[in-house]
PDB file of C-alpha atoms and ligand atoms in Angstrom:
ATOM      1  CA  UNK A   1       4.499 -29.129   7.934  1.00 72.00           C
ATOM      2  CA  UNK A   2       5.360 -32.324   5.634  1.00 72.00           C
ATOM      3  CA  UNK A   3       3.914 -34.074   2.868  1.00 74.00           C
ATOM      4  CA  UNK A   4       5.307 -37.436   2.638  1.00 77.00           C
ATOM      5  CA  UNK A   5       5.177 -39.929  -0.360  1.00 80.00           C
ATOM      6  CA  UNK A   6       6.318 -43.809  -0.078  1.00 81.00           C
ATOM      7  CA  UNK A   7       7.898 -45.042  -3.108  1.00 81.00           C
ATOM      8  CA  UNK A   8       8.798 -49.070  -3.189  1.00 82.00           C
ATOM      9  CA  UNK A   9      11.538 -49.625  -4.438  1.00 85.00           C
ATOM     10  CA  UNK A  10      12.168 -53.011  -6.707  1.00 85.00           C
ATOM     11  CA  UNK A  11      14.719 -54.422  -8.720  1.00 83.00           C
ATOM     12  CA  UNK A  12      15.026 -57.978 -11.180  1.00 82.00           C
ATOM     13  CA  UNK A  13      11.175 -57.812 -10.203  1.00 82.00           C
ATOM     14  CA  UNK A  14      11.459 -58.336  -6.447  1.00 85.00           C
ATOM     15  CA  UNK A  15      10.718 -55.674  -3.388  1.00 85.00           C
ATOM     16  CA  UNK A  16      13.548 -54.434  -2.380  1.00 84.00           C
ATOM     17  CA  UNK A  17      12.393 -52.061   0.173  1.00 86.00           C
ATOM     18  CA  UNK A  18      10.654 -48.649   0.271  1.00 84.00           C
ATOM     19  CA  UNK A  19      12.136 -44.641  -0.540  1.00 84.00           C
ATOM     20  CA  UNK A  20      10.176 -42.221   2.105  1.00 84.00           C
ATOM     21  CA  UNK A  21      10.406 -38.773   0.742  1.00 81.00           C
ATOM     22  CA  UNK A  22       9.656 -35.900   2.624  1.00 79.00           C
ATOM     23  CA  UNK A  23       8.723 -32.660   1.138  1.00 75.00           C
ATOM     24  CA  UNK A  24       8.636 -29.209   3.513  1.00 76.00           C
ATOM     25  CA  UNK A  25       5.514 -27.491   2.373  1.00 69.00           C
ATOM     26  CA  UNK A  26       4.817 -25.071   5.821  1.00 69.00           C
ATOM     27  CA  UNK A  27       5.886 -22.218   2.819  1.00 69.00           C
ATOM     28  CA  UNK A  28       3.296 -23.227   0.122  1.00 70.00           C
ATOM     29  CA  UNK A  29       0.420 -23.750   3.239  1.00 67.00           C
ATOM     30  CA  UNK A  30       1.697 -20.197   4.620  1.00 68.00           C
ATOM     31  CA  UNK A  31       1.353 -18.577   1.419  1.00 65.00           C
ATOM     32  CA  UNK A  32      -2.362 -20.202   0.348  1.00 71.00           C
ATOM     33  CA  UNK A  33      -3.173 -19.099   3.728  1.00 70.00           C
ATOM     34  CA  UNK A  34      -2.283 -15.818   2.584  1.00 69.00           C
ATOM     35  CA  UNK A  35      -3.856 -15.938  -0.321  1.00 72.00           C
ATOM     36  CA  UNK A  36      -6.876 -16.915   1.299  1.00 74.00           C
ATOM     37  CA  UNK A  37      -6.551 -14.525   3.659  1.00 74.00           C
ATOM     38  CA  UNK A  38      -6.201 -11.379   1.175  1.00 76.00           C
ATOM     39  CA  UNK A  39      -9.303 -12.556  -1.042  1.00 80.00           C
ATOM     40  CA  UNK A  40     -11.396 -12.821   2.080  1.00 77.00           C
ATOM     41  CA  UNK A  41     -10.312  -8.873   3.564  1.00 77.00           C
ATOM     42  CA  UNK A  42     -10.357  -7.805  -0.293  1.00 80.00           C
ATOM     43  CA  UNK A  43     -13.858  -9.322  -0.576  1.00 82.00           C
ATOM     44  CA  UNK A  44     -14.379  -7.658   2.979  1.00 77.00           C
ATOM     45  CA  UNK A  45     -13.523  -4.311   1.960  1.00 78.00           C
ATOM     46  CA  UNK A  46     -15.429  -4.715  -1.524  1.00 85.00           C
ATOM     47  CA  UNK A  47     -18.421  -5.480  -0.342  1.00 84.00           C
ATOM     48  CA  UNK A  48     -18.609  -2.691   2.520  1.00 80.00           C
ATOM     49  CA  UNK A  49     -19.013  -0.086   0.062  1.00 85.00           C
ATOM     50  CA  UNK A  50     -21.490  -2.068  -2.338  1.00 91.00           C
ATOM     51  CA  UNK A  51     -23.677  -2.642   0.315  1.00 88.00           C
ATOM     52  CA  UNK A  52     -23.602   1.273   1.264  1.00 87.00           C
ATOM     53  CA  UNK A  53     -24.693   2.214  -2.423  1.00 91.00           C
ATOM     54  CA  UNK A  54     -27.150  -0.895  -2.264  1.00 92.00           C
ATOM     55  CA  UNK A  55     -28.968   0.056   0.512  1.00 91.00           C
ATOM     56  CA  UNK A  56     -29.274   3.889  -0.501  1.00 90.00           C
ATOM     57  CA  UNK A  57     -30.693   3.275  -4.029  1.00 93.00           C
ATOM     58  CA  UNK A  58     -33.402   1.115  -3.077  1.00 92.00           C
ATOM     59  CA  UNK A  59     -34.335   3.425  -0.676  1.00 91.00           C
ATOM     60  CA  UNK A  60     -34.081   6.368  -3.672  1.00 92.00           C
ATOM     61  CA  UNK A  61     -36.278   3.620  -5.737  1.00 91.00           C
ATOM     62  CA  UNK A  62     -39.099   3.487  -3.493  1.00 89.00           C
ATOM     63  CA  UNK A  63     -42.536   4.347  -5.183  1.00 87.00           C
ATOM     64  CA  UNK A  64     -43.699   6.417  -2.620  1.00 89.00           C
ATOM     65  CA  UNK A  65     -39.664   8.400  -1.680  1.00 86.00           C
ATOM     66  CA  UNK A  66     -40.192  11.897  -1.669  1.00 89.00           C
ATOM     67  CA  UNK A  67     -37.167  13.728   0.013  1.00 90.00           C
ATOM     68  CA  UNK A  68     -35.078  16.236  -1.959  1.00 90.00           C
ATOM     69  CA  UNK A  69     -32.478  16.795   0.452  1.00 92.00           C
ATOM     70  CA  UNK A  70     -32.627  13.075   1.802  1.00 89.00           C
ATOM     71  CA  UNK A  71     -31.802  12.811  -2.373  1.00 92.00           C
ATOM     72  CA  UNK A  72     -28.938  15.137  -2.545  1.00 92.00           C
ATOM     73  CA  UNK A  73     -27.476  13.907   0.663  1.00 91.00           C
ATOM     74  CA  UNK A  74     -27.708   9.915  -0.844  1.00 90.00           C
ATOM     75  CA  UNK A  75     -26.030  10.749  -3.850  1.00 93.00           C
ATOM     76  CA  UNK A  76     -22.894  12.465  -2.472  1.00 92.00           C
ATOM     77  CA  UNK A  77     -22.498   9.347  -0.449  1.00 89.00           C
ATOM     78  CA  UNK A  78     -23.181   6.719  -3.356  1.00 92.00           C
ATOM     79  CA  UNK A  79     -20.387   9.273  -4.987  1.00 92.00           C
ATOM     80  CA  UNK A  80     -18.343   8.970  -2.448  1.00 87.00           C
ATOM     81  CA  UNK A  81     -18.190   5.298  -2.112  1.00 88.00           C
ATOM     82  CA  UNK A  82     -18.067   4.745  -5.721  1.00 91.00           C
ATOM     83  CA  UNK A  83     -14.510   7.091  -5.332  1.00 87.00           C
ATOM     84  CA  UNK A  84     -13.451   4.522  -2.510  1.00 84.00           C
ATOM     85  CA  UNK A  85     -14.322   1.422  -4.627  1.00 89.00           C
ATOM     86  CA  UNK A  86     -12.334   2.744  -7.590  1.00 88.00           C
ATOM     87  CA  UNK A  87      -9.906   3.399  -5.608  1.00 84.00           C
ATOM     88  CA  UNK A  88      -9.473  -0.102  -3.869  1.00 85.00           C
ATOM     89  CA  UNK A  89      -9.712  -1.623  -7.724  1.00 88.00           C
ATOM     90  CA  UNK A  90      -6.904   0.820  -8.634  1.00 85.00           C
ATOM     91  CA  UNK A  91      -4.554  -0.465  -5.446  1.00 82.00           C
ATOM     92  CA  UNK A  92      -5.452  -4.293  -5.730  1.00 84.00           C
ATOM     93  CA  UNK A  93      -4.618  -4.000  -9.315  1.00 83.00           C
ATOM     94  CA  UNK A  94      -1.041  -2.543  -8.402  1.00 80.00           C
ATOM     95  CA  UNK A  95      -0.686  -5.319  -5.922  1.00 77.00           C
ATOM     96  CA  UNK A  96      -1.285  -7.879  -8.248  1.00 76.00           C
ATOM     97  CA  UNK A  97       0.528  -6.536 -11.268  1.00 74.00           C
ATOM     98  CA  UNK A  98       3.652  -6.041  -8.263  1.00 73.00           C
ATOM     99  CA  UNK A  99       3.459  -9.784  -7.159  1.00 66.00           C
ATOM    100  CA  UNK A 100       3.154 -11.217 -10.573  1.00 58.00           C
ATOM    101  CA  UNK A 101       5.987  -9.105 -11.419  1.00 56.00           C
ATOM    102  CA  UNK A 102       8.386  -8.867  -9.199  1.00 57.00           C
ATOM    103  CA  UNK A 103      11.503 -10.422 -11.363  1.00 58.00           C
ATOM    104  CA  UNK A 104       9.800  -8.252 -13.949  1.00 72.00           C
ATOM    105  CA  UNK A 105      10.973  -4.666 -12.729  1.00 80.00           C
ATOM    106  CA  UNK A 106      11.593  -2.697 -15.869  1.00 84.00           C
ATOM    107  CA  UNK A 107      15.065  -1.216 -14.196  1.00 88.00           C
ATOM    108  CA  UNK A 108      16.535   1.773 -15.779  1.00 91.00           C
ATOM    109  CA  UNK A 109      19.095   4.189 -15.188  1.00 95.00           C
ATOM    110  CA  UNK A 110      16.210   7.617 -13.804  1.00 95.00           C
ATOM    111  CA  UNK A 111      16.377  10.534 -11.950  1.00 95.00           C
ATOM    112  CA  UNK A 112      14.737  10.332  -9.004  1.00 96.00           C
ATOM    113  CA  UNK A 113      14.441  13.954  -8.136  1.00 95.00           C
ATOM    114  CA  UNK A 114      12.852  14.346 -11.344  1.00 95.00           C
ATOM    115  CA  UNK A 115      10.129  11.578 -10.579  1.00 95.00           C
ATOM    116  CA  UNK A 116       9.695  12.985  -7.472  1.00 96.00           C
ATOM    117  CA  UNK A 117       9.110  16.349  -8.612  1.00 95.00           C
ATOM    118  CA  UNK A 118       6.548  15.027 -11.329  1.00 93.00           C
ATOM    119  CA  UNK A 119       4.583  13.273  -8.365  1.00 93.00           C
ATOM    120  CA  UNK A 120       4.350  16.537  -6.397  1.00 95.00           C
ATOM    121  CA  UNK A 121       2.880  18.290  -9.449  1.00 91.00           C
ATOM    122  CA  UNK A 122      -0.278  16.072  -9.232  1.00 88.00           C
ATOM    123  CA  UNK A 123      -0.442  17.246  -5.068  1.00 93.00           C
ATOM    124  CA  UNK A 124       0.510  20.739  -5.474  1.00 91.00           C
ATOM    125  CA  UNK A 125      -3.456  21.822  -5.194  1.00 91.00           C
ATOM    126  CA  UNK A 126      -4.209  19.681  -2.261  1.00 91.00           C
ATOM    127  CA  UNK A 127      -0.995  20.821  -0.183  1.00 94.00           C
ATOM    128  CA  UNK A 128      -2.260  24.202  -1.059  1.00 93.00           C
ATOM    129  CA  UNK A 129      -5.532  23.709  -0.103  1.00 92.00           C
ATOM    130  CA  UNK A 130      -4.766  22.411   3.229  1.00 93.00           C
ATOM    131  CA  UNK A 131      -2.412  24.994   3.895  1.00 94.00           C
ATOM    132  CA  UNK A 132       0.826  22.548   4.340  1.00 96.00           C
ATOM    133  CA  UNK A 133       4.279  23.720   2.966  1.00 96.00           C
ATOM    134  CA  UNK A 134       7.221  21.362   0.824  1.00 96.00           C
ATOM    135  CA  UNK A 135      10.057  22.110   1.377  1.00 97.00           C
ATOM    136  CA  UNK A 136      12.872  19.519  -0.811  1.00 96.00           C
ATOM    137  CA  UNK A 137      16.125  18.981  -0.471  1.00 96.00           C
ATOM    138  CA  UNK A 138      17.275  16.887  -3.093  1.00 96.00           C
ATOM    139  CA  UNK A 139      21.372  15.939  -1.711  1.00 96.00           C
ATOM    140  CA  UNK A 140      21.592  12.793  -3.960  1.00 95.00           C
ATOM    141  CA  UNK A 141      21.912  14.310  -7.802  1.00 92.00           C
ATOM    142  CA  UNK A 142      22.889  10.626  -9.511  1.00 93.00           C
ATOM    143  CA  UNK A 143      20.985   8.752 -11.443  1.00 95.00           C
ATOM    144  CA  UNK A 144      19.596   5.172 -10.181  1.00 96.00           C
ATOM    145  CA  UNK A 145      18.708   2.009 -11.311  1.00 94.00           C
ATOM    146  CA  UNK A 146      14.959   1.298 -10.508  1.00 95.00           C
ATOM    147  CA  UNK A 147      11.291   0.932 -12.311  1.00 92.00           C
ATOM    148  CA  UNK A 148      10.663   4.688 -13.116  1.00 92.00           C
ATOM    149  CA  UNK A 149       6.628   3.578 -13.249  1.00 87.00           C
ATOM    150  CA  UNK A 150       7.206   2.053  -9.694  1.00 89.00           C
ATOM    151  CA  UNK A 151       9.275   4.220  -7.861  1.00 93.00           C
ATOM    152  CA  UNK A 152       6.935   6.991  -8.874  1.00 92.00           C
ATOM    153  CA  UNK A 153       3.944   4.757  -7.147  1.00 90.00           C
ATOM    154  CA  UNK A 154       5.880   4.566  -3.773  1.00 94.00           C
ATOM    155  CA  UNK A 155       6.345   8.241  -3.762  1.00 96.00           C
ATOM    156  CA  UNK A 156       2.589   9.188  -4.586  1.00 93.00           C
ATOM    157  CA  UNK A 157       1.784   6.354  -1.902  1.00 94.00           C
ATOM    158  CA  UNK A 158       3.939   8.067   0.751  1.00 97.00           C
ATOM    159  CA  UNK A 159       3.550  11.818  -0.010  1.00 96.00           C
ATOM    160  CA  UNK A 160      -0.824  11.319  -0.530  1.00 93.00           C
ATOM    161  CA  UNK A 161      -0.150   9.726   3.308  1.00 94.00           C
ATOM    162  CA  UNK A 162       1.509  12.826   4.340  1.00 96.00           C
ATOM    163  CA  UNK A 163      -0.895  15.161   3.370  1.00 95.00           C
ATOM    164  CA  UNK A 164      -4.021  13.193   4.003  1.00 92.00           C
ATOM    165  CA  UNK A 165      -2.453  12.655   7.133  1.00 93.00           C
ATOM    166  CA  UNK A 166      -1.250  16.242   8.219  1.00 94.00           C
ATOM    167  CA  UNK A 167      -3.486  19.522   9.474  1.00 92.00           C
ATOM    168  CA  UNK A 168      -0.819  21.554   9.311  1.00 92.00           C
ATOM    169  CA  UNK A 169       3.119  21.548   9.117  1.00 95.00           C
ATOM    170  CA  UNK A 170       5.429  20.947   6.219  1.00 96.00           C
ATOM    171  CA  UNK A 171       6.199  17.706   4.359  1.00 97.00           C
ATOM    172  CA  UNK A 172       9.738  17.341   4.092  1.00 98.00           C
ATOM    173  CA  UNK A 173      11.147  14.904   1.221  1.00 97.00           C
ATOM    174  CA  UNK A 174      15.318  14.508   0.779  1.00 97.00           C
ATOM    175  CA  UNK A 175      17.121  12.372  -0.912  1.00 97.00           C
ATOM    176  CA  UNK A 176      20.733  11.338  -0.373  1.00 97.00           C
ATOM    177  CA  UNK A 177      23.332   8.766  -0.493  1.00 96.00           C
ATOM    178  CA  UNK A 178      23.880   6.435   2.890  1.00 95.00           C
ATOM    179  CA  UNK A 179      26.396   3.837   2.190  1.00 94.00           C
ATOM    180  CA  UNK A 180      25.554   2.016  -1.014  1.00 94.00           C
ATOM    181  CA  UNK A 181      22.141   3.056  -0.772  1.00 96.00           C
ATOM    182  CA  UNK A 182      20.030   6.183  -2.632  1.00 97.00           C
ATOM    183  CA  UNK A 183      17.810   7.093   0.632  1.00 97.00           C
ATOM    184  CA  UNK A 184      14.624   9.123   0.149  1.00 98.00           C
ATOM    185  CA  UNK A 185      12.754  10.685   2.618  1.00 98.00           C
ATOM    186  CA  UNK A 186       9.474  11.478   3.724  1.00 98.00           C
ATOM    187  CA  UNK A 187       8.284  13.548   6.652  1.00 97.00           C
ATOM    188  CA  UNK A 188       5.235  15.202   7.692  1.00 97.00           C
ATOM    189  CA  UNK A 189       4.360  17.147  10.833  1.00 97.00           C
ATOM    190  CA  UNK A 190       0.957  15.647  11.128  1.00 94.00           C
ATOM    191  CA  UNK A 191      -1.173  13.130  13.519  1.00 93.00           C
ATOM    192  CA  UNK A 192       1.630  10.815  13.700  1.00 94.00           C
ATOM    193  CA  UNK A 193       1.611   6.528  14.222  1.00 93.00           C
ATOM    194  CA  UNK A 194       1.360   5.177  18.217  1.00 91.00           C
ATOM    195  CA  UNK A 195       4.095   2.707  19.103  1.00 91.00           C
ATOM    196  CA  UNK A 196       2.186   0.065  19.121  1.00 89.00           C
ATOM    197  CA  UNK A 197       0.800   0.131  15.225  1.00 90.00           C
ATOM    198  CA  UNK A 198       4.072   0.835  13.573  1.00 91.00           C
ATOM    199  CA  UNK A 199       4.992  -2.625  12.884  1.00 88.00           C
ATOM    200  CA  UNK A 200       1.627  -2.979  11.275  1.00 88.00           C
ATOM    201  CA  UNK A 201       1.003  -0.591   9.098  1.00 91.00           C
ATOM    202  CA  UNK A 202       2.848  -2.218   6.223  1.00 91.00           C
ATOM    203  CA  UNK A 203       0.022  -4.929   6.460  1.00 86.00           C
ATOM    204  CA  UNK A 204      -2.565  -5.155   3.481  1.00 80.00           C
ATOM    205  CA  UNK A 205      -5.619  -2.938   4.540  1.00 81.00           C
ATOM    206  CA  UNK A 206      -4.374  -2.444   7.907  1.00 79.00           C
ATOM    207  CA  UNK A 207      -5.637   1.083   9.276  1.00 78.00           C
ATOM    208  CA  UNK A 208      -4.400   2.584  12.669  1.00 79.00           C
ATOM    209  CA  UNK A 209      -8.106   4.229  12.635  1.00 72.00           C
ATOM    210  CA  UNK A 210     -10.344   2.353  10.834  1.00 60.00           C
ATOM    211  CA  UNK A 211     -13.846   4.893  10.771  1.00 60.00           C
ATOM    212  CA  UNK A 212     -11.505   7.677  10.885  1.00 58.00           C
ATOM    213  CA  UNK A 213      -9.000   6.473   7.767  1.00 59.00           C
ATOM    214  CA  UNK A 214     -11.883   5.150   5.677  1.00 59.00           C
ATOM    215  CA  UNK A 215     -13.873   8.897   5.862  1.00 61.00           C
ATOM    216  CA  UNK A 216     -10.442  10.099   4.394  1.00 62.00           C
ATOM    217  CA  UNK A 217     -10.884   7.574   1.257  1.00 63.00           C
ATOM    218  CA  UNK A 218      -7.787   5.495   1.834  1.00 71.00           C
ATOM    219  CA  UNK A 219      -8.049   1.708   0.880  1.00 77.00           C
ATOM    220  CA  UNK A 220      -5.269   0.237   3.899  1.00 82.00           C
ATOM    221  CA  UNK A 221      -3.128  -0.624   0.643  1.00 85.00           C
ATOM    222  CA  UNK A 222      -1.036   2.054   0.006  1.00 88.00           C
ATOM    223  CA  UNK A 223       2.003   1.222   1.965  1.00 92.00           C
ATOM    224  CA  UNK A 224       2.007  -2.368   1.369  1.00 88.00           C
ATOM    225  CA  UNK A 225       2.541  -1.478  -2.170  1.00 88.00           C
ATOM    226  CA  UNK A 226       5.033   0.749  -1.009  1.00 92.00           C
ATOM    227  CA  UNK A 227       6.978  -2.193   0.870  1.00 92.00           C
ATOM    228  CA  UNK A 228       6.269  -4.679  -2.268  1.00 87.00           C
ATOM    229  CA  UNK A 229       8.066  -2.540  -4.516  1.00 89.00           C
ATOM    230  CA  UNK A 230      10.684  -0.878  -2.406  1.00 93.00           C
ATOM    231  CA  UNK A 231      11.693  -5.013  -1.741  1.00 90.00           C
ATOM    232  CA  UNK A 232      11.715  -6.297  -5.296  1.00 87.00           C
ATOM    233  CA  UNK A 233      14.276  -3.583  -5.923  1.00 92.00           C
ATOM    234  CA  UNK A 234      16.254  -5.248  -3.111  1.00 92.00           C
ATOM    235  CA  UNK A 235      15.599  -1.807  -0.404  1.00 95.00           C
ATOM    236  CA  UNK A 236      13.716  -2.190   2.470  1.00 95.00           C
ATOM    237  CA  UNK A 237      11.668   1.042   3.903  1.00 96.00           C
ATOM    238  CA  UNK A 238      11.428   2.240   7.445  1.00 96.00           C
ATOM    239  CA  UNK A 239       8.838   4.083   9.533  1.00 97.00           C
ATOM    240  CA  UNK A 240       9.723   6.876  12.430  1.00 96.00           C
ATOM    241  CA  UNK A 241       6.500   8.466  14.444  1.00 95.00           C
ATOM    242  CA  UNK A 242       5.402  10.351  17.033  1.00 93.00           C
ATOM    243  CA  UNK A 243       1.446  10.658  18.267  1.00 91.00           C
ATOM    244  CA  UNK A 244       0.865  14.427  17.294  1.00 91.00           C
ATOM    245  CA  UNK A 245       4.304  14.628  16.001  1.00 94.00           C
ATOM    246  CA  UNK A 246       4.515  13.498  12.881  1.00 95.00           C
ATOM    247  CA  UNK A 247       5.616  10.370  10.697  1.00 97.00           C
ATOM    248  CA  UNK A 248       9.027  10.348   8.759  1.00 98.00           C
ATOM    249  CA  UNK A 249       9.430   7.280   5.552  1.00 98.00           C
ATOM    250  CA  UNK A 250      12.805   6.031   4.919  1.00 98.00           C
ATOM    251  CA  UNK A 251      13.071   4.680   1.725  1.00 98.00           C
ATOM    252  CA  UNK A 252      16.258   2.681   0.882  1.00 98.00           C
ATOM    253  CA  UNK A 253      17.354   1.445  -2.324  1.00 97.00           C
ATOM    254  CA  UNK A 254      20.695  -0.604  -3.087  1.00 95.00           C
ATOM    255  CA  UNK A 255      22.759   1.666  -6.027  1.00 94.00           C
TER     256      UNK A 255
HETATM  257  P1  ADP B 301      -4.541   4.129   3.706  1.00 61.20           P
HETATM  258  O1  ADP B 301      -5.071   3.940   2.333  1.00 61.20           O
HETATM  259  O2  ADP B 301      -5.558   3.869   4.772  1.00 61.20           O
HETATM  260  O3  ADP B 301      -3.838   5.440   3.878  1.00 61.20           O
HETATM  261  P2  ADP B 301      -1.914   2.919   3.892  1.00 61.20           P
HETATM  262  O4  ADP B 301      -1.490   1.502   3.680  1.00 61.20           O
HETATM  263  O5  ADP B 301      -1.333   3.944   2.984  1.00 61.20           O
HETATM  264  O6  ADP B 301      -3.495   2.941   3.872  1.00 61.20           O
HETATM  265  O7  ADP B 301      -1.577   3.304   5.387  1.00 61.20           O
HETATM  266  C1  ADP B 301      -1.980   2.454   6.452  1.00 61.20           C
HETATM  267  C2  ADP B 301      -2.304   3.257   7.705  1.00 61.20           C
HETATM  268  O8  ADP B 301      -1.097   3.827   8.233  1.00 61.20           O
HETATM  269  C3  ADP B 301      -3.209   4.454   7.455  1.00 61.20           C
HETATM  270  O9  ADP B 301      -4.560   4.078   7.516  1.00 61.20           O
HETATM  271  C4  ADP B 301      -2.833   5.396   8.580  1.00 61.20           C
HETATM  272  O10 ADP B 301      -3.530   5.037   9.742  1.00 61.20           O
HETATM  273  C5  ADP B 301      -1.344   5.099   8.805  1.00 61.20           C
HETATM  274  N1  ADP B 301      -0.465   6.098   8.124  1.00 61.20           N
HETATM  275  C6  ADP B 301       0.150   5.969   6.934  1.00 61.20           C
HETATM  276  N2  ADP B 301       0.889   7.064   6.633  1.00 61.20           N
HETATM  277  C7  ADP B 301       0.738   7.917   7.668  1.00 61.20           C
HETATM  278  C8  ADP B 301       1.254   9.221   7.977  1.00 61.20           C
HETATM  279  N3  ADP B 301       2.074   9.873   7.143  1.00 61.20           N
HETATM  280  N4  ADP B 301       0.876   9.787   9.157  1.00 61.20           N
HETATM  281  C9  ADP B 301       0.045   9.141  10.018  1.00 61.20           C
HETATM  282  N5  ADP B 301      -0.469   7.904   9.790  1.00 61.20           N
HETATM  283  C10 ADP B 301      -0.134   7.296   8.640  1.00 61.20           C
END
């Protein structure tokens, strides 16, 4: 689309004709219509739980409510939604720190197997819990530039998928060199990603199964931030799945 402006142009005081300038804007109206698009599935997804919790406490605030277990059973939910909303806050924060900031990555020399290892700490319970294994295989020892804060998100991001994600299996994570790239991996031997969603699962609060992936508390956000900051380090990241095979992340940053 084109915005055009008509300048006339004079000179010694008479009209000497007129400058048509044309200005490309399909970019800027794409990207407000992104905008407006994102506040309207954030304001979506807010609201969802609100109304939840809404709904439930007037019900506990009735004069005449008298229902212990009705109680006990309203609470874990408002708990449980106020987990999801805090949550959501957390990711659309990320998201909006990572596209005001994109030029700002604060790139240092870091050891990725070292981040990575830190990340796993924080899972180690939960992989226990649901009875996966880890098994690492770090083949890339180097050092790489990146945003140590960052970097550390898009592993989190990917490795809480695999879990939440997986019954049973083991979670595989490498790293290695490919080229002029660092490559990291991440595999799982869970549910897996049908053909047809993979291309849109890197879409803000996209979820392959909507009632199914909200019970397990995720906000749809995770791997766009995963793909925002994988891309302002100039990588790209790839997706491999089977249905009830399991889902492998390939992570690819320029060295
Ligand atoms: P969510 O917070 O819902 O996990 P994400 O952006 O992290 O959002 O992921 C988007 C969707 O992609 C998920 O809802 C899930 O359906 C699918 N997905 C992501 N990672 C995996 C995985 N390791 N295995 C199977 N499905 C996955």
């Amino acid at each position: 689309e084109y915005q055009s402006i008509c300048v006339p142009v004079t000179a010694k005081g008479k009209y000497r004709g007129c400058l048509l300038l044309f200005q490309d804007v399909s970019k800027t109206l794409e990207g407000e219509k992104m905008q407006k698009r994102f506040i309207a599935d954030a304001s979506h997804e807010l609201k969802t739980p609100i109304a939840v919790i809404k709904g439930m406490v007037e019900i506990l605030n009735r004069d005449n409510f008298d229902d212990p277990q009705m109680e006990k059973e309203f609470l874990t939910q408002i708990e449980s939604e106020i987990n999801r909303l805090d949550g959501l806050v957390k990711d659309l924060l990320i998201l909006s720190r990572l596209s005001l900031s994109n030029v700002l990555l604060t790139k240092e020399f870091n050891d990725m197997n070292e981040i990575i290892n830190k990340a796993i700490q924080s899972f180690k319970k939960q992989i226990n819990e649901k009875g996966l294994k880890l098994v690492c295989d770090y083949q890339y020892q180097s050092p790489i530039r990146c945003d140590a804060m960052k970097m550390s998100q898009v592993i989190i991001n990917l490795l809480s998928n695999a879990i939440k994600y997986s019954d049973q299996g083991t979670i595989r994570i490498q790293t290695y060199r490919e080229n002029n790239f660092f490559v990291c991996t991440v595999a799982d031997e869970g549910q897996g990603i049908a053909k047809e969603n993979l291309d849109k699962i890197f879409h803000r609060f996209y979820r392959v199964d909507d009632a199914r992936t909200r019970s397990k508390g995720g906000s749809g956000l995770g791997l766009s931030i995963v793909k925002s900051t994988v891309e302002a380090h100039g990588g790209n990241v790839e997706v491999d799945s089977e249905l009830n095979k399991g889902t492998k992340f390939i992570v690819r940053i320029p060295l």
